[in-house]
C-alpha positions as CSV (number, residue, x, y, z in Angstrom):
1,X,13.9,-0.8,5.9
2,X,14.4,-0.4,2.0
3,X,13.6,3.4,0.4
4,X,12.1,3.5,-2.8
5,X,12.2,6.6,-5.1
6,X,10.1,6.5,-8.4
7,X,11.1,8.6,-11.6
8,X,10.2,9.1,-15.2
9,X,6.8,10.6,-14.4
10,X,5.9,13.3,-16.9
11,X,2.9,14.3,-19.4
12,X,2.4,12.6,-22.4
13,X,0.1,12.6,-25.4
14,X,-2.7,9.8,-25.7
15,X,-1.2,7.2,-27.5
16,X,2.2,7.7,-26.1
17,X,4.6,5.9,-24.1
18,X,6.6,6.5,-20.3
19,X,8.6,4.3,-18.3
20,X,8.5,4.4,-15.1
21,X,11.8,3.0,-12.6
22,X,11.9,2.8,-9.0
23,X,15.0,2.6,-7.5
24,X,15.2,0.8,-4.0
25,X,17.8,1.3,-1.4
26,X,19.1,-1.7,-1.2
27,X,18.7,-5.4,-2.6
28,X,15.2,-6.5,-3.5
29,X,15.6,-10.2,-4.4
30,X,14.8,-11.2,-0.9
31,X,11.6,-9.3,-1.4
32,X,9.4,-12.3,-3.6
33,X,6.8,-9.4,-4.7
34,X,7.1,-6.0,-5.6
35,X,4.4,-3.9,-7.5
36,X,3.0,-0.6,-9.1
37,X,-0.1,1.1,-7.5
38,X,-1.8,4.2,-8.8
39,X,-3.9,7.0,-7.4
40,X,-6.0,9.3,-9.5
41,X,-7.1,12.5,-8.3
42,X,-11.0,11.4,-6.3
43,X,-10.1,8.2,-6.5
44,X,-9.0,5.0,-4.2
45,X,-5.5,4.0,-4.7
46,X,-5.5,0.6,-7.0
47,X,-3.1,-2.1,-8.3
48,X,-1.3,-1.6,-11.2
49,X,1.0,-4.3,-11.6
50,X,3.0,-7.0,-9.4
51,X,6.4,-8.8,-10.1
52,X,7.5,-12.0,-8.1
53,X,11.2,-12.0,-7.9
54,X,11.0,-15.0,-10.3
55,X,9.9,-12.8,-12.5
56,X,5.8,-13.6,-12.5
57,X,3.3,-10.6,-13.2
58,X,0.3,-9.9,-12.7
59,X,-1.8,-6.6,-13.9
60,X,-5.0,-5.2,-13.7
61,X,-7.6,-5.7,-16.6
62,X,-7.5,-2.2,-17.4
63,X,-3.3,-2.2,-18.2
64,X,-2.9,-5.6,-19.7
65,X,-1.4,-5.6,-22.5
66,X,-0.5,-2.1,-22.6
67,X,1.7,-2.0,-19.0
68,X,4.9,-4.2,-18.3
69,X,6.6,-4.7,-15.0
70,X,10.6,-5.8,-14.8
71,X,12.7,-6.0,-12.5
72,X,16.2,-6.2,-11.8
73,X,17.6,-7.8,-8.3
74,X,21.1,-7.3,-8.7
75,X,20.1,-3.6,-10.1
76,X,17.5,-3.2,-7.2
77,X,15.4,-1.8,-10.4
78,X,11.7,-2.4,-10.7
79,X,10.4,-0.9,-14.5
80,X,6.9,-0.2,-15.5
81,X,6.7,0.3,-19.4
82,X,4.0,2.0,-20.5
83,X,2.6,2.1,-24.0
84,X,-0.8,2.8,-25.5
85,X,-1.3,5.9,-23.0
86,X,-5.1,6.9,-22.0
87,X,-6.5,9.9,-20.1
88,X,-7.7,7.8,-17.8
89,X,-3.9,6.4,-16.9
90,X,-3.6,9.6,-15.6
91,X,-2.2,9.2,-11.7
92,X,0.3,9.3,-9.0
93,X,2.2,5.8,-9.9
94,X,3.6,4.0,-6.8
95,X,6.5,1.7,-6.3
96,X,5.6,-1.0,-3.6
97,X,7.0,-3.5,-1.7
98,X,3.4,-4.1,-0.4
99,X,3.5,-7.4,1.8
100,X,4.8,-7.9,4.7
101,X,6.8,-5.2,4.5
102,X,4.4,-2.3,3.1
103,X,6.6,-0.3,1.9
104,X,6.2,2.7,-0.4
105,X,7.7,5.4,-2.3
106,X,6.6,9.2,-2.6
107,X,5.0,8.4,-5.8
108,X,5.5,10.0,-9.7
109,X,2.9,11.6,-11.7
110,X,1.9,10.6,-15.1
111,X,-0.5,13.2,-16.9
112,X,-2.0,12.0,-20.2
113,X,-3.5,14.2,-22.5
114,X,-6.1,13.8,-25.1
């Protein structure tokens, strides 16, 4: 079992930038994906962003360009930088080690304000 505990949630102006960091437990380079969900309030949870532990990404069409995912093995660190900030970013972000293992932090929220 590895615990994951996301920080640097906050409110923000439109146009402005947060990083988000998950910390995990223990070492994560055994884990080949981990990845950034988000939940807005009404809404069905969606993918944000994925990191392979190679260091591959993947983000949804509504972040690219605007989100980046790192990650750190030795660190057990997984990074979401945020820039270009919309209302509509507004969520709970998640920290996920999603498959096989499923498993999931308590979340951070990110309030952007127009």
């Amino acid at each position: 079992q590895v615990q994951l505990v996301e920080s640097g949630g906050g409110l923000v102006q439109a146009g402005g930038s947060l990083r988000l960091s998950c910390a995990a437990s223990r070492s994560i380079s055994a884990i080949k994906v981990m990845g950034w969900f988000r939940q807005a309030p009404g809404k069905q949870r969606e993918l944000v962003a994925t990191i392979t532990n190679g260091g591959l990404t993947n983000y949804a069409d509504s972040v690219k360009g605007r989100f980046t995912a790192s990650r750190d093995n030795a660190k057990t660190t997984v990074d979401l930088q945020m820039n270009s900030l919309k209302p509509e970013d507004t969520a709970i972000y998640y920290c996920t080690a999603p498959f096989p293992y499923n498993y999931w932090g308590q979340g951070t929220q990110v309030t952007v304000s127009s």
